[in-house]
Amino acid sequence: MPTPVSAIYKLGIPHNKFSLTMPDGTYYPDFITTPDKRPVEFLKNFNRIRTKPWEDCSFLDLGCSEGTTTLGLSQMGSTVYGVEGRADGIDRANVLKAIVDFKKTHFSVDNVNNESAFREVDGIFNAGILYHLENPVEMIERCCKYAKSFVYVDTGHAPKNEEERRDSKFSPYFGREFTIEYRGLKLKAVDFAEPGDTREKVNGMRRGPRSGIGNSNSVWLAHESLIELMEKLGFPYHETIKYVPIIPRLRTCFFREPPTASATSLTLLQPLPPAESVDAAIQRTVARDLEFLAQTDSEITLVGRDPLMTQVRQMLEENGIGVNNDVVVPGVHGDVIPTGVLNKLLADKTGIIVIAAPNPAKTIHPLVKMDRFELAITSLAISLSPNSD
Ligand SMILES: C[S@@+](CC[C@H](N)C(=O)[O-])C[C@H]1O[C@@H](n2cnc3c(N)ncnc32)[C@H](O)[C@@H]1O
C-alpha cells in the first residue's frame, strides 16, 4: 500500500529547487511548480547507448538532496540509488518514495568523498555536486570506475576567460586559478568559496542544506579539463547539452562507447503522478492544509503583513483554526524578509508557521536555515496572491 500524501506534514520544511508531483495532483513543495527536466534528459541520453531492457538497468544519483531527481530517474522502472550526505534529505526522500510507491528506488546517507557512496551501475547522475567538493578529480575517477557506460555531469565550471569570470553571478566567490597535474594532463581549476563556517548547526541555525559538507572551499574544473579527464578515464565521447554562461554551468553527457546520433523522445514506463493545473493543485493543497491545521495540537504562528495577514487569518478562522501568535514583519507588501530579522521576530516560537507574505517561497529560505519549525504552510498565501512567486 502506498503511503498517503498526508505523510508530507511530518517532513519539516523542504529545501528543494524543483517540485515533485503527488498522487493527489498537488506539488511538493506546493510553492514550487517547476518540474526538474534533468532526470528525463539523463534517461533520453542514456537510451542512446542502452543495450538491455530498462528493468535491468541501474543508476546512481550522487548528492541527491531530497530525492526528487532520484525518483525522476526511476521513471523507466530501473533500479536507482540516491546517496546524500545530509540525513534529513534522505528522511524526506524515503517518505516521498513511499508516497509515489517506487519500489526499486533506494536511498542512503553517505558522503560522496567516501568510496562507499559508489557502486557499479550503468549510469551515474552527477548533478549539482561536483562543484561542492574540494577534490573533484577523485570523484570523477570514481564515477568512471563505477559507471559502466554513461555519466551525466551538471556542474559549475572554472570560467574560460577573464570576461566570463567577471560576468559570472558568482564572481565574488571565485579565488585563485591553478593547474592540477593529473597523469600527464594539466587540468585548469579555480577555488570557490563555500559558506565559511563549516559547522552544520550553530545557535539554532543550520548551514545552507544545499552547500558542500564540511568544506569552506570547493574546486571548479574548467569544462575542457573535465572533458580531457573523462577521456583519460575511459569516456572519450561527450555531448554538451546546456551552457549557462552567467554561472558558468554546463550539462554534459559522457559515453564510454559512441552513442546513436541524437536523443529521441521516451515513453516513461513508470511515470511520476501527473500534476493538476497550477490553480487546481493549489486549491487542493489549501483544502488539505486546512484539514491538517484543524486537527493539529502544535502551536500556530502567522507570519507576514497586511493585507495578506488579515485575509489568511480570516481563512483560518472560517475553518475553526485558532492562531497562537501573530508576527508582523516590517517593510512593505512584497519585500523579502531578511533571515536575521525573521530569526529575531521568531526567537521564542516553535511549531507550525503559516506564511502570509506574497512571496512565500522567498520566506521559506530563512525558515529552512532556522531549522526548528515543524512545518511552514504556504498554500493560503499563494491562493490569495497567485501572481507572486
Ligand atoms: C546543490 S544541491 C544539488 C541537489 C541535486 N543533486 C540537484 O542537482 O538538484 C547539493 C546536494 O549535495 C549534498 N552534498 C554536498 N556535499 C556533499 C558530500 N560531500 N557528500 C554527500 N552529499 C553532499 C548537499 O547536501 C545537497 O543536498
CSV table of C-alpha atoms and ligand atoms in Angstrom, one decimal:
chain,number,residue,atom,x,y,z
A,1,MET,CA,0.0,0.0,0.0
A,2,PRO,CA,1.4,3.4,-0.9
A,3,THR,CA,1.9,5.9,2.0
A,4,PRO,CA,-0.8,8.6,1.9
A,5,VAL,CA,0.1,12.1,0.8
A,6,SER,CA,-0.6,13.4,4.3
A,7,ALA,CA,2.7,12.0,5.4
A,8,ILE,CA,4.4,15.1,3.9
A,9,TYR,CA,3.2,17.0,7.0
A,10,LYS,CA,5.8,15.2,9.1
A,11,LEU,CA,8.7,16.2,6.7
A,12,GLY,CA,9.6,19.6,8.1
A,13,ILE,CA,10.4,22.4,5.6
A,14,PRO,CA,11.8,21.3,2.3
A,15,HIS,CA,14.7,23.0,0.6
A,16,ASN,CA,14.3,21.6,-2.9
A,17,LYS,CA,14.6,23.8,-6.0
A,18,PHE,CA,12.2,21.6,-8.0
A,19,SER,CA,8.8,20.1,-7.3
A,20,LEU,CA,7.6,16.5,-7.2
A,21,THR,CA,4.0,15.7,-8.2
A,22,MET,CA,1.9,13.8,-5.7
A,23,PRO,CA,-0.7,11.2,-6.4
A,24,ASP,CA,-3.4,13.7,-5.4
A,25,GLY,CA,-2.3,16.0,-8.3
A,26,THR,CA,-0.6,18.5,-5.9
A,27,TYR,CA,3.0,19.7,-6.0
A,28,TYR,CA,5.6,19.0,-3.3
A,29,PRO,CA,6.6,21.5,-2.1
A,30,ASP,CA,3.5,23.5,-3.1
A,31,PHE,CA,5.4,26.7,-3.6
A,32,ILE,CA,7.4,25.3,-6.5
A,33,THR,CA,5.6,24.2,-9.6
A,34,THR,CA,8.7,23.8,-11.9
A,35,PRO,CA,9.5,20.2,-12.6
A,36,ASP,CA,13.1,19.1,-13.0
A,37,LYS,CA,13.8,18.3,-16.6
A,38,ARG,CA,17.3,16.8,-16.0
A,39,PRO,CA,16.3,13.2,-15.0
A,40,VAL,CA,14.4,12.7,-18.2
A,41,GLU,CA,17.2,14.4,-20.1
A,42,PHE,CA,19.6,11.8,-18.5
A,43,LEU,CA,17.3,8.9,-19.5
A,44,LYS,CA,17.0,10.0,-23.1
A,45,ASN,CA,20.7,10.3,-23.5
A,46,PHE,CA,21.4,7.0,-21.6
A,47,ASN,CA,19.0,5.5,-24.1
A,48,ARG,CA,21.5,6.3,-26.9
A,49,ILE,CA,23.8,3.6,-25.6
A,50,ARG,CA,21.4,1.3,-23.8
A,51,THR,CA,21.9,-2.4,-24.6
A,52,LYS,CA,19.4,-4.1,-22.3
A,53,PRO,CA,15.8,-3.7,-21.0
A,54,TRP,CA,15.2,-0.8,-18.8
A,55,GLU,CA,14.2,-3.0,-15.9
A,56,ASP,CA,17.7,-4.5,-15.9
A,57,CYS,CA,19.5,-1.1,-15.9
A,58,SER,CA,20.8,0.7,-12.8
A,59,PHE,CA,21.6,4.3,-12.0
A,60,LEU,CA,23.3,6.2,-9.1
A,61,ASP,CA,22.3,9.8,-8.2
A,62,LEU,CA,25.1,11.5,-6.2
A,63,GLY,CA,24.2,14.3,-3.7
A,64,CYS,CA,20.5,13.5,-4.3
A,65,SER,CA,19.2,16.0,-1.7
A,66,GLU,CA,15.5,15.2,-1.0
A,67,GLY,CA,15.3,12.5,-3.7
A,68,THR,CA,13.3,14.3,-6.3
A,69,THR,CA,15.9,13.7,-9.0
A,70,THR,CA,16.3,10.1,-8.0
A,71,LEU,CA,12.6,9.5,-8.3
A,72,GLY,CA,12.7,11.3,-11.7
A,73,LEU,CA,15.4,8.9,-12.8
A,74,SER,CA,13.3,5.9,-11.7
A,75,GLN,CA,10.6,6.6,-14.3
A,76,MET,CA,11.7,3.8,-16.6
A,77,GLY,CA,11.4,1.2,-13.9
A,78,SER,CA,15.2,0.7,-13.4
A,79,THR,CA,16.9,0.2,-10.1
A,80,VAL,CA,18.1,3.6,-8.9
A,81,TYR,CA,20.2,4.5,-5.9
A,82,GLY,CA,20.3,8.0,-4.3
A,83,VAL,CA,23.1,9.0,-2.0
A,84,GLU,CA,23.1,12.1,0.1
A,85,GLY,CA,25.3,13.4,2.9
A,86,ARG,CA,22.6,15.1,4.9
A,87,ALA,CA,20.3,12.7,6.7
A,88,ASP,CA,17.2,15.0,6.8
A,89,GLY,CA,17.2,14.9,3.0
A,90,ILE,CA,17.2,11.2,2.9
A,91,ASP,CA,14.4,11.0,5.6
A,92,ARG,CA,12.3,13.2,3.3
A,93,ALA,CA,13.3,11.2,0.2
A,94,ASN,CA,12.2,7.9,1.8
A,95,VAL,CA,8.8,9.3,2.6
A,96,LEU,CA,8.4,10.7,-0.9
A,97,LYS,CA,9.4,7.3,-2.4
A,98,ALA,CA,6.8,5.6,-0.3
A,99,ILE,CA,4.1,8.1,-1.4
A,100,VAL,CA,4.8,7.5,-5.1
A,101,ASP,CA,5.3,3.8,-4.4
A,102,PHE,CA,8.6,3.4,-6.4
A,103,LYS,CA,9.9,0.0,-5.1
A,104,LYS,CA,13.2,-0.1,-7.0
A,105,THR,CA,14.4,3.3,-5.7
A,106,HIS,CA,16.8,3.1,-2.8
A,107,PHE,CA,18.2,5.9,-0.6
A,108,SER,CA,21.2,6.0,1.7
A,109,VAL,CA,23.2,8.6,3.7
A,110,ASP,CA,26.9,8.8,2.8
A,111,ASN,CA,29.5,11.4,2.0
A,112,VAL,CA,30.4,11.3,-1.7
A,113,ASN,CA,34.0,11.8,-0.7
A,114,ASN,CA,33.8,8.2,0.5
A,115,GLU,CA,34.2,5.3,-1.9
A,116,SER,CA,31.4,3.5,0.0
A,117,ALA,CA,29.0,6.0,-1.6
A,118,PHE,CA,29.6,4.4,-5.0
A,119,ARG,CA,28.5,1.1,-6.5
A,120,GLU,CA,28.7,-0.4,-10.0
A,121,VAL,CA,25.8,0.9,-12.1
A,122,ASP,CA,25.0,1.5,-15.8
A,123,GLY,CA,24.9,5.3,-15.5
A,124,ILE,CA,25.7,8.0,-12.9
A,125,PHE,CA,23.7,11.2,-12.5
A,126,ASN,CA,26.3,13.7,-11.2
A,127,ALA,CA,24.3,16.9,-10.8
A,128,GLY,CA,24.8,19.9,-8.5
A,129,ILE,CA,27.5,18.2,-6.5
A,130,LEU,CA,30.9,18.1,-8.3
A,131,TYR,CA,31.4,21.9,-7.7
A,132,HIS,CA,30.8,21.5,-3.9
A,133,LEU,CA,33.9,19.3,-3.5
A,134,GLU,CA,37.5,20.0,-2.7
A,135,ASN,CA,38.7,17.1,-4.8
A,136,PRO,CA,36.5,16.9,-7.9
A,137,VAL,CA,39.2,14.8,-9.7
A,138,GLU,CA,38.8,12.0,-7.2
A,139,MET,CA,35.1,12.0,-7.6
A,140,ILE,CA,35.4,11.9,-11.4
A,141,GLU,CA,37.8,8.9,-11.1
A,142,ARG,CA,35.2,7.1,-9.1
A,143,CYS,CA,32.4,7.9,-11.4
A,144,CYS,CA,34.4,6.5,-14.3
A,145,LYS,CA,35.3,3.4,-12.3
A,146,TYR,CA,31.7,2.6,-11.2
A,147,ALA,CA,29.7,3.7,-14.3
A,148,LYS,CA,29.6,1.0,-16.9
A,149,SER,CA,28.5,3.2,-19.8
A,150,PHE,CA,27.2,6.7,-19.1
A,151,VAL,CA,28.0,9.7,-16.8
A,152,TYR,CA,25.8,12.8,-16.8
A,153,VAL,CA,27.5,15.9,-15.3
A,154,ASP,CA,25.7,19.1,-14.4
A,155,THR,CA,28.0,21.4,-12.6
A,156,GLY,CA,29.6,24.8,-12.3
A,157,HIS,CA,33.0,25.2,-14.2
A,158,ALA,CA,36.0,27.4,-13.9
A,159,PRO,CA,35.3,30.5,-16.2
A,160,LYS,CA,37.0,30.1,-19.5
A,161,ASN,CA,38.4,33.6,-19.6
A,162,GLU,CA,38.5,36.9,-17.7
A,163,GLU,CA,35.3,38.2,-19.2
A,164,GLU,CA,33.3,35.1,-18.2
A,165,ARG,CA,34.8,35.3,-14.6
A,166,ARG,CA,33.9,39.0,-14.3
A,167,ASP,CA,30.3,38.5,-15.7
A,168,SER,CA,29.5,35.4,-13.5
A,169,LYS,CA,26.9,35.9,-10.9
A,170,PHE,CA,29.3,34.1,-8.6
A,171,SER,CA,32.2,36.4,-9.5
A,172,PRO,CA,32.9,37.4,-5.8
A,173,TYR,CA,33.2,33.8,-4.8
A,174,PHE,CA,36.0,32.8,-7.2
A,175,GLY,CA,39.5,32.6,-5.9
A,176,ARG,CA,42.9,31.5,-7.1
A,177,GLU,CA,43.2,29.9,-10.6
A,178,PHE,CA,45.6,27.0,-10.8
A,179,THR,CA,46.5,23.8,-12.6
A,180,ILE,CA,46.1,20.3,-11.3
A,181,GLU,CA,48.7,17.8,-12.8
A,182,TYR,CA,47.0,14.5,-13.3
A,183,ARG,CA,48.5,11.6,-15.3
A,184,GLY,CA,50.1,13.8,-17.9
A,185,LEU,CA,47.1,16.2,-18.0
A,186,LYS,CA,47.2,19.8,-16.9
A,187,LEU,CA,43.7,20.5,-15.6
A,188,LYS,CA,42.6,24.1,-15.2
A,189,ALA,CA,40.7,24.9,-12.0
A,190,VAL,CA,39.6,27.7,-9.7
A,191,ASP,CA,38.9,27.9,-6.0
A,192,PHE,CA,35.3,28.7,-5.0
A,193,ALA,CA,34.2,29.9,-1.5
A,194,GLU,CA,31.6,27.8,0.2
A,195,PRO,CA,30.0,29.2,3.4
A,196,GLY,CA,32.9,29.9,5.8
A,197,ASP,CA,31.5,28.3,8.9
A,198,THR,CA,31.6,24.6,8.2
A,199,ARG,CA,29.6,23.5,11.3
A,200,GLU,CA,26.2,22.0,10.3
A,201,LYS,CA,24.3,23.6,13.2
A,202,VAL,CA,25.1,26.7,15.4
A,203,ASN,CA,22.8,28.6,17.7
A,204,GLY,CA,19.6,27.2,16.2
A,205,MET,CA,20.7,27.9,12.6
A,206,ARG,CA,21.8,25.4,10.1
A,207,ARG,CA,24.4,25.6,7.3
A,208,GLY,CA,22.7,26.0,3.9
A,209,PRO,CA,21.5,22.5,3.3
A,210,ARG,CA,22.4,22.7,-0.4
A,211,SER,CA,26.0,23.6,0.2
A,212,GLY,CA,29.2,21.5,0.5
A,213,ILE,CA,29.5,19.4,3.6
A,214,GLY,CA,32.5,20.1,5.8
A,215,ASN,CA,34.5,22.3,3.4
A,216,SER,CA,34.7,26.1,3.1
A,217,ASN,CA,36.4,25.9,-0.3
A,218,SER,CA,35.5,23.8,-3.3
A,219,VAL,CA,37.3,23.4,-6.7
A,220,TRP,CA,35.6,24.0,-10.0
A,221,LEU,CA,37.3,22.3,-13.0
A,222,ALA,CA,37.3,24.0,-16.4
A,223,HIS,CA,34.8,22.4,-18.8
A,224,GLU,CA,37.5,21.5,-21.3
A,225,SER,CA,39.6,19.9,-18.5
A,226,LEU,CA,36.6,17.8,-17.4
A,227,ILE,CA,36.3,16.6,-21.0
A,228,GLU,CA,40.1,15.7,-21.1
A,229,LEU,CA,39.8,13.9,-17.7
A,230,MET,CA,36.8,11.9,-18.7
A,231,GLU,CA,38.5,10.9,-21.9
A,232,LYS,CA,41.6,9.8,-20.0
A,233,LEU,CA,39.4,7.7,-17.7
A,234,GLY,CA,37.6,5.8,-20.4
A,235,PHE,CA,34.7,8.1,-21.5
A,236,PRO,CA,36.0,9.6,-24.8
A,237,TYR,CA,32.6,10.6,-26.3
A,238,HIS,CA,30.7,13.5,-25.0
A,239,GLU,CA,27.9,15.9,-25.8
A,240,THR,CA,27.3,19.3,-24.2
A,241,ILE,CA,23.6,19.8,-23.9
A,242,LYS,CA,23.4,23.1,-22.0
A,243,TYR,CA,25.6,26.0,-21.3
A,244,VAL,CA,24.6,28.8,-18.9
A,245,PRO,CA,27.4,31.4,-19.1
A,246,ILE,CA,26.2,33.5,-16.1
A,247,ILE,CA,27.5,30.9,-13.7
A,248,PRO,CA,29.2,29.3,-15.8
A,249,ARG,CA,27.3,25.9,-15.6
A,250,LEU,CA,27.2,23.2,-18.1
A,251,ARG,CA,25.3,19.9,-18.6
A,252,THR,CA,27.4,17.3,-20.4
A,253,CYS,CA,26.8,13.7,-21.2
A,254,PHE,CA,29.8,11.3,-21.3
A,255,PHE,CA,29.7,7.9,-23.1
A,256,ARG,CA,32.1,5.0,-23.0
A,257,GLU,CA,31.0,3.9,-26.5
A,258,PRO,CA,29.8,6.0,-29.4
A,259,PRO,CA,26.2,6.9,-28.8
A,260,THR,CA,23.5,7.0,-31.5
A,261,ALA,CA,23.1,10.3,-33.3
A,262,SER,CA,20.7,12.1,-31.0
A,263,ALA,CA,18.4,11.7,-28.1
A,264,THR,CA,14.8,10.9,-29.1
A,265,SER,CA,11.6,11.1,-27.1
A,266,LEU,CA,10.9,8.5,-24.5
A,267,THR,CA,7.6,7.0,-23.2
A,268,LEU,CA,8.0,6.7,-19.4
A,269,LEU,CA,7.3,3.2,-18.2
A,270,GLN,CA,6.8,4.2,-14.5
A,271,PRO,CA,5.8,7.9,-14.7
A,272,LEU,CA,5.5,10.1,-11.6
A,273,PRO,CA,1.9,11.1,-11.0
A,274,PRO,CA,0.6,13.8,-13.4
A,275,ALA,CA,0.1,17.2,-11.9
A,276,GLU,CA,-3.2,19.1,-11.9
A,277,SER,CA,-3.2,22.7,-13.4
A,278,VAL,CA,-1.3,25.0,-11.0
A,279,ASP,CA,-4.6,26.7,-9.9
A,280,ALA,CA,-6.4,23.4,-9.3
A,281,ALA,CA,-3.3,22.0,-7.4
A,282,ILE,CA,-3.1,25.0,-5.1
A,283,GLN,CA,-6.8,24.8,-4.3
A,284,ARG,CA,-6.5,21.1,-3.4
A,285,THR,CA,-3.4,21.9,-1.3
A,286,VAL,CA,-5.3,24.6,0.5
A,287,ALA,CA,-8.1,22.2,1.4
A,288,ARG,CA,-5.6,19.6,2.6
A,289,ASP,CA,-3.6,22.1,4.6
A,290,LEU,CA,-6.8,23.5,6.3
A,291,GLU,CA,-7.9,20.0,7.2
A,292,PHE,CA,-4.4,19.3,8.7
A,293,LEU,CA,-4.3,22.6,10.6
A,294,ALA,CA,-7.8,22.0,12.0
A,295,GLN,CA,-6.6,18.9,13.9
A,296,THR,CA,-3.1,19.8,14.9
A,297,ASP,CA,-2.1,20.3,18.5
A,298,SER,CA,1.0,22.3,17.5
A,299,GLU,CA,1.5,26.0,18.1
A,300,ILE,CA,0.5,28.0,15.0
A,301,THR,CA,2.3,31.3,14.2
A,302,LEU,CA,1.1,33.5,11.5
A,303,VAL,CA,3.9,35.5,9.8
A,304,GLY,CA,3.6,38.3,7.3
A,305,ARG,CA,1.9,41.6,7.0
A,306,ASP,CA,-1.3,43.2,5.8
A,307,PRO,CA,-3.3,42.9,3.7
A,308,LEU,CA,-2.5,39.2,3.4
A,309,MET,CA,-2.2,38.7,7.1
A,310,THR,CA,-5.8,39.7,7.7
A,311,GLN,CA,-7.0,37.6,4.7
A,312,VAL,CA,-5.1,34.5,5.8
A,313,ARG,CA,-6.3,34.8,9.4
A,314,GLN,CA,-9.9,35.1,8.1
A,315,MET,CA,-9.5,31.9,6.1
A,316,LEU,CA,-8.2,30.1,9.2
A,317,GLU,CA,-10.9,31.4,11.4
A,318,GLU,CA,-13.6,30.4,8.9
A,319,ASN,CA,-12.3,26.9,9.2
A,320,GLY,CA,-12.2,26.9,13.0
A,321,ILE,CA,-8.4,27.2,13.2
A,322,GLY,CA,-7.0,29.3,16.1
A,323,VAL,CA,-3.7,31.2,15.7
A,324,ASN,CA,-1.5,31.2,18.7
A,325,ASN,CA,0.9,34.1,17.6
A,326,ASP,CA,0.8,36.9,15.1
A,327,VAL,CA,4.2,38.0,13.9
A,328,VAL,CA,4.1,41.1,11.8
A,329,VAL,CA,7.2,41.7,9.7
A,330,PRO,CA,8.3,45.3,9.0
A,331,GLY,CA,8.5,46.6,5.5
A,332,VAL,CA,6.1,47.0,2.6
A,333,HIS,CA,3.9,44.4,0.9
A,334,GLY,CA,6.2,42.4,-1.5
A,335,ASP,CA,9.5,42.8,0.3
A,336,VAL,CA,11.7,39.8,1.0
A,337,ILE,CA,12.1,39.3,4.8
A,338,PRO,CA,15.8,39.1,5.7
A,339,THR,CA,16.9,36.0,7.7
A,340,GLY,CA,18.3,38.0,10.7
A,341,VAL,CA,15.0,40.0,11.0
A,342,LEU,CA,12.9,36.9,10.9
A,343,ASN,CA,15.1,35.0,13.3
A,344,LYS,CA,14.7,37.7,15.9
A,345,LEU,CA,11.0,38.0,15.4
A,346,LEU,CA,10.5,34.3,15.8
A,347,ALA,CA,13.1,33.9,18.6
A,348,ASP,CA,10.7,32.2,21.1
A,349,LYS,CA,8.5,30.4,18.6
A,350,THR,CA,8.3,26.8,17.5
A,351,GLY,CA,5.6,24.6,15.9
A,352,ILE,CA,4.0,25.5,12.6
A,353,ILE,CA,4.4,28.7,10.7
A,354,VAL,CA,1.7,29.9,8.4
A,355,ILE,CA,3.2,32.4,5.9
A,356,ALA,CA,1.1,35.4,5.0
A,357,ALA,CA,3.6,37.1,2.7
A,358,PRO,CA,3.0,37.5,-1.0
A,359,ASN,CA,6.3,35.6,-1.8
A,360,PRO,CA,6.2,32.5,0.4
A,361,ALA,CA,8.9,30.7,-1.5
A,362,LYS,CA,11.3,33.5,-0.5
A,363,THR,CA,10.3,33.5,3.1
A,364,ILE,CA,10.9,29.7,3.2
A,365,HIS,CA,14.6,30.2,2.6
A,366,PRO,CA,15.3,31.9,6.0
A,367,LEU,CA,12.9,29.5,7.8
A,368,VAL,CA,14.9,26.5,6.4
A,369,LYS,CA,18.0,27.9,7.9
A,370,MET,CA,16.3,28.3,11.3
A,371,ASP,CA,15.7,24.6,11.4
A,372,ARG,CA,13.3,24.5,14.3
A,373,PHE,CA,9.9,24.6,12.8
A,374,GLU,CA,7.7,21.5,12.2
A,375,LEU,CA,6.3,22.9,9.0
A,376,ALA,CA,5.6,26.0,7.0
A,377,ILE,CA,2.2,26.4,5.3
A,378,THR,CA,2.4,28.5,2.1
A,379,SER,CA,-0.7,27.5,0.2
A,380,LEU,CA,-3.1,30.0,1.7
A,381,ALA,CA,-0.9,33.0,0.8
A,382,ILE,CA,-0.3,31.6,-2.7
A,383,SER,CA,-4.0,31.1,-3.3
A,384,LEU,CA,-4.6,34.7,-2.2
A,385,SER,CA,-1.8,36.2,-4.3
A,386,PRO,CA,-1.5,33.8,-7.2
A,387,ASN,CA,0.6,36.1,-9.4
A,388,SER,CA,3.5,36.4,-6.9
A,389,ASP,CA,6.3,33.8,-6.9
B,1,LIG,C1,23.1,21.9,-4.8
B,1,LIG,S1,22.4,20.5,-4.1
B,1,LIG,C2,22.0,19.6,-5.6
B,1,LIG,C3,20.9,18.6,-5.4
B,1,LIG,C4,20.6,17.7,-6.6
B,1,LIG,N1,21.7,16.8,-6.9
B,1,LIG,C5,20.3,18.6,-7.8
B,1,LIG,O1,21.0,18.6,-8.7
B,1,LIG,O2,19.2,19.3,-7.8
B,1,LIG,C6,23.8,19.7,-3.4
B,1,LIG,C7,23.4,18.5,-2.6
B,1,LIG,O3,24.6,17.7,-2.4
B,1,LIG,C8,24.7,17.4,-1.0
B,1,LIG,N2,26.2,17.3,-0.7
B,1,LIG,C9,27.1,18.3,-0.6
B,1,LIG,N3,28.3,17.9,-0.3
B,1,LIG,C10,28.1,16.5,-0.2
B,1,LIG,C11,29.0,15.5,0.1
B,1,LIG,N4,30.3,15.7,0.3
B,1,LIG,N5,28.5,14.2,0.2
B,1,LIG,C12,27.2,14.0,0.0
B,1,LIG,N6,26.3,14.9,-0.3
B,1,LIG,C13,26.8,16.2,-0.4
B,1,LIG,C14,24.0,18.6,-0.3
B,1,LIG,O4,23.6,18.2,1.0
B,1,LIG,C15,22.9,18.8,-1.3
B,1,LIG,O5,21.8,18.0,-1.0
